mmCIF file of C-alpha atoms in Angstrom:
data_model
loop_
_atom_site.group_PDB
_atom_site.id
_atom_site.type_symbol
_atom_site.label_atom_id
_atom_site.label_comp_id
_atom_site.label_asym_id
_atom_site.label_seq_id
_atom_site.Cartn_x
_atom_site.Cartn_y
_atom_site.Cartn_z
ATOM 1 C CA UNK A 15 0.000 0.000 0.000
ATOM 2 C CA UNK A 16 1.267 3.457 -0.898
ATOM 3 C CA UNK A 17 0.287 6.350 1.398
ATOM 4 C CA UNK A 18 0.350 10.042 0.555
ATOM 5 C CA UNK A 19 0.153 12.136 3.736
ATOM 6 C CA UNK A 20 -1.340 15.612 3.655
ATOM 7 C CA UNK A 21 -3.313 18.271 5.496
ATOM 8 C CA UNK A 22 -6.602 18.496 3.582
ATOM 9 C CA UNK A 23 -6.841 14.696 3.861
ATOM 10 C CA UNK A 24 -4.654 13.044 6.456
ATOM 11 C CA UNK A 25 -3.818 10.170 4.102
ATOM 12 C CA UNK A 26 -4.822 8.996 0.635
ATOM 13 C CA UNK A 27 -4.125 5.309 0.001
ATOM 14 C CA UNK A 28 -3.144 3.822 -3.336
ATOM 15 C CA UNK A 29 -6.377 1.783 -3.434
ATOM 16 C CA UNK A 30 -8.430 5.002 -3.411
ATOM 17 C CA UNK A 31 -9.329 5.026 0.289
ATOM 18 C CA UNK A 32 -9.221 8.454 1.955
ATOM 19 C CA UNK A 33 -8.502 8.955 5.677
ATOM 20 C CA UNK A 34 -9.859 12.277 6.912
ATOM 21 C CA UNK A 35 -7.794 14.603 9.060
ATOM 22 C CA UNK A 36 -8.945 14.496 12.722
ATOM 23 C CA UNK A 37 -7.531 17.966 13.599
ATOM 24 C CA UNK A 38 -7.569 17.399 17.351
ATOM 25 C CA UNK A 39 -5.838 20.670 18.211
ATOM 26 C CA UNK A 40 -8.069 22.736 15.941
ATOM 27 C CA UNK A 41 -11.225 21.279 17.482
ATOM 28 C CA UNK A 42 -9.974 21.890 21.024
ATOM 29 C CA UNK A 43 -8.699 25.432 20.431
ATOM 30 C CA UNK A 44 -11.722 27.150 21.982
ATOM 31 C CA UNK A 45 -11.553 25.070 25.167
ATOM 32 C CA UNK A 46 -7.790 25.559 25.417
ATOM 33 C CA UNK A 47 -8.104 29.311 24.871
ATOM 34 C CA UNK A 48 -10.675 29.677 27.644
ATOM 35 C CA UNK A 49 -8.579 27.650 30.070
ATOM 36 C CA UNK A 50 -5.533 29.781 29.230
ATOM 37 C CA UNK A 51 -7.521 32.996 29.763
ATOM 38 C CA UNK A 52 -8.671 31.808 33.191
ATOM 39 C CA UNK A 53 -5.049 31.000 34.068
ATOM 40 C CA UNK A 54 -3.821 34.439 32.999
ATOM 41 C CA UNK A 55 -6.286 36.165 35.375
ATOM 42 C CA UNK A 56 -5.075 34.338 38.492
ATOM 43 C CA UNK A 57 -2.539 35.942 40.786
ATOM 44 C CA UNK A 58 0.958 34.546 40.532
ATOM 45 C CA UNK A 59 1.839 32.182 43.360
ATOM 46 C CA UNK A 60 -1.765 31.638 44.429
ATOM 47 C CA UNK A 61 -3.472 28.289 44.877
ATOM 48 C CA UNK A 62 -6.117 29.223 42.311
ATOM 49 C CA UNK A 63 -3.389 29.791 39.733
ATOM 50 C CA UNK A 64 -1.960 26.342 40.475
ATOM 51 C CA UNK A 65 -5.415 24.805 39.956
ATOM 52 C CA UNK A 66 -5.901 26.697 36.692
ATOM 53 C CA UNK A 67 -2.472 25.610 35.489
ATOM 54 C CA UNK A 68 -3.441 21.994 36.172
ATOM 55 C CA UNK A 69 -6.625 22.415 34.102
ATOM 56 C CA UNK A 70 -4.616 23.770 31.156
ATOM 57 C CA UNK A 71 -2.175 20.875 31.385
ATOM 58 C CA UNK A 72 -4.999 18.316 31.498
ATOM 59 C CA UNK A 73 -6.672 19.903 28.477
ATOM 60 C CA UNK A 74 -3.461 19.630 26.446
ATOM 61 C CA UNK A 75 -2.952 16.053 27.675
ATOM 62 C CA UNK A 76 -6.431 15.077 26.455
ATOM 63 C CA UNK A 77 -5.575 16.373 22.971
ATOM 64 C CA UNK A 78 -2.267 14.479 22.915
ATOM 65 C CA UNK A 79 -3.866 11.257 24.175
ATOM 66 C CA UNK A 80 -6.651 11.441 21.586
ATOM 67 C CA UNK A 81 -4.113 12.011 18.801
ATOM 68 C CA UNK A 82 -1.934 9.103 19.985
ATOM 69 C CA UNK A 83 -4.895 6.733 20.250
ATOM 70 C CA UNK A 84 -6.057 7.704 16.751
ATOM 71 C CA UNK A 85 -2.589 7.035 15.293
ATOM 72 C CA UNK A 86 -2.469 3.602 16.950
ATOM 73 C CA UNK A 87 -5.889 2.638 15.599
ATOM 74 C CA UNK A 88 -5.132 3.708 12.011
ATOM 75 C CA UNK A 89 -1.679 2.128 12.047
ATOM 76 C CA UNK A 90 -3.078 -1.159 13.361
ATOM 77 C CA UNK A 91 -5.607 -1.282 10.521
ATOM 78 C CA UNK A 92 -2.971 -0.605 7.859
ATOM 79 C CA UNK A 93 -0.525 -3.170 9.242
ATOM 80 C CA UNK A 94 -3.260 -5.791 9.646
ATOM 81 C CA UNK A 95 -4.486 -5.439 6.044
ATOM 82 C CA UNK A 96 -1.164 -5.042 4.179
ATOM 83 C CA UNK A 97 2.138 -6.884 3.982
ATOM 84 C CA UNK A 98 4.081 -3.749 2.983
ATOM 85 C CA UNK A 99 3.366 -0.056 3.486
ATOM 86 C CA UNK A 100 5.279 2.756 1.762
ATOM 87 C CA UNK A 101 5.469 6.400 2.874
ATOM 88 C CA UNK A 102 7.236 9.521 1.691
ATOM 89 C CA UNK A 103 9.989 11.021 3.826
ATOM 90 C CA UNK A 104 8.471 14.418 4.606
ATOM 91 C CA UNK A 105 10.554 17.383 5.767
ATOM 92 C CA UNK A 106 8.449 18.005 8.867
ATOM 93 C CA UNK A 107 10.967 20.354 10.519
ATOM 94 C CA UNK A 108 11.005 22.558 7.423
ATOM 95 C CA UNK A 109 7.220 22.622 7.061
ATOM 96 C CA UNK A 110 6.914 23.505 10.752
ATOM 97 C CA UNK A 111 8.616 26.842 10.017
ATOM 98 C CA UNK A 112 6.021 27.926 7.453
ATOM 99 C CA UNK A 113 2.543 29.436 7.827
ATOM 100 C CA UNK A 114 1.204 25.872 8.037
ATOM 101 C CA UNK A 115 3.125 25.188 11.252
ATOM 102 C CA UNK A 116 0.095 24.692 13.517
ATOM 103 C CA UNK A 117 -1.571 22.289 11.076
ATOM 104 C CA UNK A 118 1.679 20.362 10.560
ATOM 105 C CA UNK A 119 2.191 19.913 14.311
ATOM 106 C CA UNK A 120 -1.454 18.926 14.723
ATOM 107 C CA UNK A 121 -1.110 16.260 12.005
ATOM 108 C CA UNK A 122 1.784 14.557 13.881
ATOM 109 C CA UNK A 123 3.153 12.740 10.818
ATOM 110 C CA UNK A 124 6.279 11.769 12.746
ATOM 111 C CA UNK A 125 4.236 10.071 15.475
ATOM 112 C CA UNK A 126 2.152 8.221 12.881
ATOM 113 C CA UNK A 127 5.249 6.959 11.067
ATOM 114 C CA UNK A 128 6.915 5.852 14.313
ATOM 115 C CA UNK A 129 3.826 3.938 15.447
ATOM 116 C CA UNK A 130 3.525 2.352 12.000
ATOM 117 C CA UNK A 131 7.149 1.168 12.071
ATOM 118 C CA UNK A 132 6.808 -0.223 15.597
ATOM 119 C CA UNK A 133 3.718 -2.244 14.704
ATOM 120 C CA UNK A 134 5.319 -3.472 11.467
ATOM 121 C CA UNK A 135 8.346 -4.738 13.380
ATOM 122 C CA UNK A 136 6.077 -6.470 15.890
ATOM 123 C CA UNK A 137 3.911 -8.272 13.322
ATOM 124 C CA UNK A 138 6.518 -8.994 10.644
ATOM 125 C CA UNK A 139 5.403 -6.404 8.089
ATOM 126 C CA UNK A 140 7.517 -4.044 5.983
ATOM 127 C CA UNK A 141 7.436 -0.241 6.098
ATOM 128 C CA UNK A 142 9.389 1.517 3.355
ATOM 129 C CA UNK A 143 10.190 5.238 3.169
ATOM 130 C CA UNK A 144 10.927 6.739 -0.234
ATOM 131 C CA UNK A 145 13.094 9.809 -0.725
ATOM 132 C CA UNK A 146 11.564 13.242 -0.219
ATOM 133 C CA UNK A 147 13.206 14.256 -3.533
ATOM 134 C CA UNK A 148 10.788 11.992 -5.413
ATOM 135 C CA UNK A 149 8.477 14.306 -7.450
ATOM 136 C CA UNK A 150 5.401 12.280 -6.532
ATOM 137 C CA UNK A 151 2.943 15.151 -7.037
ATOM 138 C CA UNK A 152 4.020 15.822 -10.644
ATOM 139 C CA UNK A 153 4.930 12.351 -11.922
ATOM 140 C CA UNK A 154 2.343 10.529 -14.020
ATOM 141 C CA UNK A 155 1.620 7.076 -12.577
ATOM 142 C CA UNK A 156 0.712 5.780 -16.079
ATOM 143 C CA UNK A 157 3.580 6.860 -18.351
ATOM 144 C CA UNK A 158 5.980 8.104 -15.604
ATOM 145 C CA UNK A 159 6.552 11.428 -17.305
ATOM 146 C CA UNK A 160 7.473 14.272 -14.937
ATOM 147 C CA UNK A 161 5.212 17.280 -15.487
ATOM 148 C CA UNK A 162 5.732 20.855 -14.298
ATOM 149 C CA UNK A 163 5.320 22.126 -10.749
ATOM 150 C CA UNK A 164 1.832 22.094 -9.288
ATOM 151 C CA UNK A 165 0.660 24.740 -6.782
ATOM 152 C CA UNK A 166 -1.119 23.456 -3.693
ATOM 153 C CA UNK A 167 -4.531 24.601 -4.915
ATOM 154 C CA UNK A 168 -4.275 22.340 -7.998
ATOM 155 C CA UNK A 169 -5.939 19.083 -6.924
ATOM 156 C CA UNK A 170 -6.589 17.579 -10.390
ATOM 157 C CA UNK A 171 -4.173 17.750 -13.331
ATOM 158 C CA UNK A 172 -3.758 16.203 -16.776
ATOM 159 C CA UNK A 173 -0.527 14.597 -17.974
ATOM 160 C CA UNK A 174 0.904 16.449 -20.955
ATOM 161 C CA UNK A 175 2.434 13.256 -22.380
ATOM 162 C CA UNK A 176 -0.304 10.610 -22.220
ATOM 163 C CA UNK A 177 -3.301 12.847 -21.488
ATOM 164 C CA UNK A 178 -4.386 10.946 -18.352
ATOM 165 C CA UNK A 179 -6.273 13.015 -15.781
ATOM 166 C CA UNK A 180 -5.039 12.481 -12.226
ATOM 167 C CA UNK A 181 -6.259 13.234 -8.760
ATOM 168 C CA UNK A 182 -3.193 14.820 -7.171
ATOM 169 C CA UNK A 183 -3.164 12.807 -3.928
ATOM 170 C CA UNK A 184 -4.197 9.461 -5.414
ATOM 171 C CA UNK A 185 -1.595 9.731 -8.159
ATOM 172 C CA UNK A 186 1.078 10.596 -5.578
ATOM 173 C CA UNK A 187 0.209 7.495 -3.527
ATOM 174 C CA UNK A 188 0.507 5.299 -6.640
ATOM 175 C CA UNK A 189 3.914 6.810 -7.468
ATOM 176 C CA UNK A 190 5.082 6.270 -3.859
ATOM 177 C CA UNK A 191 3.921 2.642 -4.006
ATOM 178 C CA UNK A 192 5.794 1.961 -7.262
ATOM 179 C CA UNK A 193 8.950 3.721 -6.042
ATOM 180 C CA UNK A 194 8.931 1.834 -2.739
ATOM 181 C CA UNK A 195 8.481 -1.527 -4.456
ATOM 182 C CA UNK A 196 11.306 -0.743 -6.893
ATOM 183 C CA UNK A 197 13.675 0.211 -4.064
ATOM 184 C CA UNK A 198 12.841 -2.958 -2.174
ATOM 185 C CA UNK A 199 13.421 -5.166 -5.252
ATOM 186 C CA UNK A 200 16.751 -3.500 -5.977
ATOM 187 C CA UNK A 201 17.951 -3.636 -2.378
ATOM 188 C CA UNK A 202 21.048 -5.776 -1.647
ATOM 189 C CA UNK A 203 20.054 -9.420 -1.361
ATOM 190 C CA UNK A 204 16.734 -8.902 -3.135
ATOM 191 C CA UNK A 205 15.601 -10.337 -6.464
ATOM 192 C CA UNK A 206 16.777 -8.590 -9.613
ATOM 193 C CA UNK A 207 13.315 -8.556 -11.230
ATOM 194 C CA UNK A 208 9.764 -9.386 -10.118
ATOM 195 C CA UNK A 209 9.075 -13.087 -9.778
ATOM 196 C CA UNK A 210 12.730 -14.080 -9.379
ATOM 197 C CA UNK A 211 13.561 -15.849 -6.152
ATOM 198 C CA UNK A 212 16.273 -14.502 -3.893
ATOM 199 C CA UNK A 213 19.416 -16.613 -4.489
ATOM 200 C CA UNK A 214 20.714 -18.602 -1.560
ATOM 201 C CA UNK A 215 23.968 -17.324 -0.177
ATOM 202 C CA UNK A 216 27.021 -19.538 -0.079
ATOM 203 C CA UNK A 217 28.242 -20.703 3.305
ATOM 204 C CA UNK A 218 31.297 -18.701 4.376
ATOM 205 C CA UNK A 219 34.613 -20.555 4.189
ATOM 206 C CA UNK A 220 37.308 -19.853 6.725
ATOM 207 C CA UNK A 221 40.638 -19.335 5.013
ATOM 208 C CA UNK A 222 44.193 -18.864 6.204
ATOM 209 C CA UNK A 223 43.635 -19.799 9.821
ATOM 210 C CA UNK A 224 45.021 -23.357 9.785
ATOM 211 C CA UNK A 225 48.483 -24.187 8.354
ATOM 212 C CA UNK A 226 48.759 -26.933 5.763
ATOM 213 C CA UNK A 227 49.881 -30.327 7.021
ATOM 214 C CA UNK A 228 53.618 -30.861 6.494
ATOM 215 C CA UNK A 229 55.038 -34.241 5.413
ATOM 216 C CA UNK A 230 56.616 -36.276 8.223
ATOM 217 C CA UNK A 231 60.334 -36.906 7.540
ATOM 218 C CA UNK A 232 61.485 -38.464 10.813
ATOM 219 C CA UNK A 233 60.258 -40.988 13.296
ATOM 220 C CA UNK A 234 58.351 -44.220 12.936
ATOM 221 C CA UNK A 235 55.559 -42.533 10.951
ATOM 222 C CA UNK A 236 58.013 -41.806 8.110
ATOM 223 C CA UNK A 237 59.259 -45.402 7.973
ATOM 224 C CA UNK A 238 62.564 -44.722 9.729
ATOM 225 C CA UNK A 239 63.393 -47.040 12.602
ATOM 226 C CA UNK A 240 63.419 -45.392 15.965
ATOM 227 C CA UNK A 241 66.848 -45.116 17.600
#
């Protein structure tokens, strides 16, 4: 399964399934803002301020727990239904310095990837990460021609080479799937082409550790009578 992560949709899978973005922080902003306002009105060092600070901390903890539970549930479903899952290596630290910083932090792509890798290791599945330099959003998944740059508001585009019309996110997930499968096939120890079994490795031979046996020239073993 290829997965294209985003903000409008949390994930678009290569089979066409769309996972909506939960936006836990956005939905809890009003409650968090009110709790923070109550905290700011309390006198410093007072017991009421300590209580208000505890309420703010619990509100943030509820958001983090809900986000973590959601990531575990979605990752469990993907690992249970697929033998291999492929993602794109997103530059989260760079995106967190843009105007989309709050949405990027709320999406928690790093947490989702970490949970996915942990569950894959536990249940014997494979999680592959393709390079962030892969132009997945402007590569045609039919003829593999690389088209021009696409602004974020362009969600549907037509390939200039083969004329196929693509949904931006679905096409990106198909490109990520193909790239991840190609990298796995070409990895050291893997088959050269699809359908070719992995060759068995020869057993290592220890060399140069034992000296060759020398012919016996003296003694009864060489046929000379003992004196």
